[in-house]
Coordinates of C-alpha atoms in Angstrom, one line a residue:
M1 CA 0.0 0.0 0.0
N2 CA 1.5 3.3 -1.1
I3 CA 0.5 6.1 1.3
E4 CA 1.2 9.7 0.3
L5 CA 0.5 13.1 1.8
K6 CA 0.1 15.5 -1.2
L7 CA -0.3 19.3 -1.0
S8 CA -3.6 20.1 -2.6
T9 CA -3.9 22.8 -5.3
N10 CA -6.7 24.7 -6.9
E11 CA -6.8 21.9 -9.5
N12 CA -7.7 19.2 -7.0
A13 CA -9.3 21.2 -4.3
Q14 CA -12.6 19.6 -5.2
T15 CA -11.3 16.3 -3.8
I16 CA -11.0 17.7 -0.3
K17 CA -14.3 19.5 -0.8
N18 CA -16.0 16.3 -1.8
L19 CA -14.8 14.6 1.4
W20 CA -15.8 17.5 3.6
S21 CA -19.4 16.4 4.2
L22 CA -18.3 13.0 5.2
Y23 CA -15.9 14.5 7.7
Q24 CA -18.6 16.8 9.1
H25 CA -20.9 13.8 9.5
D26 CA -18.2 12.0 11.5
V27 CA -17.5 14.9 13.7
S28 CA -21.2 15.7 14.4
E29 CA -21.1 12.7 16.8
F30 CA -18.9 14.9 19.0
D31 CA -19.8 18.5 18.3
G32 CA -23.5 17.9 18.2
A33 CA -23.9 19.6 14.8
V34 CA -27.1 18.8 12.9
P35 CA -27.8 19.7 9.3
N36 CA -29.8 22.9 8.5
Q37 CA -33.2 22.6 6.9
H38 CA -31.5 22.0 3.5
G39 CA -29.4 19.1 4.7
I40 CA -26.1 21.0 5.0
F41 CA -24.0 21.1 8.1
S42 CA -24.1 24.8 8.5
D43 CA -25.6 27.3 11.0
D44 CA -26.6 29.5 8.1
E45 CA -30.1 28.7 6.9
N46 CA -29.3 30.7 3.7
I47 CA -26.8 28.0 2.7
T48 CA -29.0 25.9 0.5
T49 CA -26.5 24.0 -1.6
L50 CA -23.4 22.0 -0.9
E51 CA -21.6 24.1 -3.5
K52 CA -22.3 27.3 -1.6
H53 CA -21.3 25.7 1.7
L54 CA -18.0 24.4 0.3
D55 CA -17.0 27.9 -0.9
S56 CA -16.2 28.5 2.8
L57 CA -13.2 26.2 2.3
N58 CA -11.7 28.4 -0.5
P59 CA -9.2 30.2 1.8
W60 CA -7.3 26.9 2.2
W61 CA -6.2 27.4 -1.4
S62 CA -5.6 31.2 -1.3
D63 CA -3.0 31.5 1.4
P64 CA -0.2 29.1 0.6
A65 CA 2.2 30.7 3.1
S66 CA -0.1 29.9 6.1
L67 CA -2.6 27.2 5.1
F68 CA -1.6 23.7 4.0
P69 CA -4.4 21.6 2.6
Y70 CA -3.0 18.1 2.2
L71 CA -4.7 15.2 0.5
I72 CA -4.1 11.8 2.0
M73 CA -3.7 9.4 -1.0
V74 CA -3.5 5.6 -0.9
D75 CA -2.4 3.9 -4.1
D76 CA -3.3 7.1 -6.0
S77 CA -6.9 7.2 -4.6
P78 CA -8.1 9.9 -2.1
A79 CA -8.3 8.5 1.4
G80 CA -8.7 11.7 3.5
F81 CA -7.2 15.0 4.3
N82 CA -4.8 16.7 6.8
L83 CA -5.5 20.5 6.9
I84 CA -2.6 22.2 8.7
A85 CA -2.7 25.9 9.6
S86 CA 0.2 28.1 10.7
K87 CA 0.4 30.7 13.4
A88 CA -0.5 33.6 11.0
R89 CA -4.0 32.0 10.6
L90 CA -4.7 31.2 14.3
P91 CA -6.3 33.1 17.1
K92 CA -3.6 35.0 19.0
E93 CA -4.5 32.9 22.1
I94 CA -3.1 29.8 20.4
Q95 CA 0.6 30.2 20.9
V96 CA 2.0 27.5 18.6
D97 CA 3.5 27.6 15.1
F98 CA 1.2 24.9 13.6
V99 CA -2.1 23.1 14.3
V100 CA -3.7 20.1 12.7
H101 CA -6.8 22.1 11.9
E102 CA -8.9 19.3 10.5
F103 CA -7.9 15.6 10.0
F104 CA -10.0 12.9 8.3
V105 CA -9.4 9.4 7.0
L106 CA -12.2 7.4 5.3
H107 CA -13.4 4.4 7.3
A108 CA -12.1 2.0 4.6
Y109 CA -8.5 3.2 5.4
R110 CA -8.6 3.3 9.2
G111 CA -6.7 0.8 11.3
N112 CA -3.9 0.1 8.9
S113 CA -1.4 3.0 9.6
V114 CA -2.7 5.3 6.9
A115 CA -3.7 8.0 9.4
E116 CA -0.6 7.6 11.4
Q117 CA 1.7 7.9 8.4
A118 CA -0.3 10.9 7.1
A119 CA -0.1 12.7 10.4
I120 CA 3.7 12.1 10.8
E121 CA 4.3 13.3 7.2
G122 CA 2.5 16.5 8.0
F123 CA 4.6 17.0 11.1
E124 CA 7.7 16.4 9.1
Q125 CA 6.7 19.0 6.5
H126 CA 6.5 21.8 9.1
K127 CA 9.0 22.2 12.0
G128 CA 8.1 24.1 15.1
K129 CA 5.7 24.1 18.1
W130 CA 2.6 22.1 17.4
E131 CA -0.9 21.7 18.8
I132 CA -3.6 19.1 18.0
V133 CA -6.9 19.3 19.7
T134 CA -9.9 17.1 19.8
Y135 CA -13.2 16.8 21.7
P136 CA -13.0 15.3 25.2
S137 CA -15.7 12.8 24.3
H138 CA -13.9 11.7 21.1
L139 CA -12.1 8.8 22.8
R140 CA -10.9 7.2 19.6
A141 CA -9.2 10.4 18.5
I142 CA -7.6 11.0 21.9
K143 CA -6.2 7.5 21.8
F144 CA -5.0 7.9 18.2
W145 CA -3.3 11.3 18.8
G146 CA -1.8 10.1 22.0
R147 CA -0.3 7.1 20.4
V148 CA 0.9 8.9 17.2
V149 CA 2.4 11.9 19.1
S150 CA 4.0 9.7 21.7
R151 CA 5.8 7.6 19.0
Y152 CA 6.7 10.6 16.9
T153 CA 8.2 12.6 19.8
S154 CA 9.6 9.7 21.8
N155 CA 7.1 10.6 24.5
Q156 CA 8.2 14.3 24.6
F157 CA 4.8 16.0 24.5
S158 CA 2.0 17.3 26.8
E159 CA -1.6 16.1 26.9
E160 CA -4.2 18.0 28.8
E161 CA -7.9 18.9 28.8
I162 CA -8.2 22.6 28.5
D163 CA -10.6 25.5 27.8
H164 CA -9.4 26.3 24.3
P165 CA -10.4 29.2 22.0
W166 CA -12.3 26.5 20.1
G167 CA -14.1 25.3 23.2
R168 CA -13.3 22.5 25.7
R169 CA -10.7 20.3 24.1
V170 CA -8.0 17.7 24.8
S171 CA -4.8 19.3 23.6
F172 CA -1.6 17.6 22.5
R173 CA 1.5 19.9 22.3
F174 CA 5.0 19.2 21.2
D175 CA 8.0 20.9 19.5
N176 CA 9.7 19.2 16.5
S177 CA 12.1 22.0 15.7
K178 CA 14.9 20.6 17.9

């Protein structure tokens, strides 16, 4: 199995956009989101089509110095995404260089190191202070990030449940610039 983390461009942005609703459906188990009256995971009732909703992702392809939309590919087929944001695009309260902003792997590719390899390749592309956060009730993600970050950093990281600018979260922090 050939696993690749590939920086997405305007030419293939639609692939991440096509996976976005699947991701939102998965996360709705933990954030409590429900679709609006049009079946779109959006708080805005004026968003009536998926195309309109997906336009909100366009900044990921307009700021290449700060936003890094990676596609996760397995044997040349899309398997998910790893959206990494740098400090310039984060709230000032988040004092790190990079965050894993959104991370998603299709169910068919889970449990066979695809997600772990894609996460580590993302870390390797960007050196500095990192934070990954997830919902306190998302036990599968907590276990995953704890295992991956522990292996990647040789157990040199912090994990704590905190009040975060994005709400109550479990935060994993480490520095890979050394």
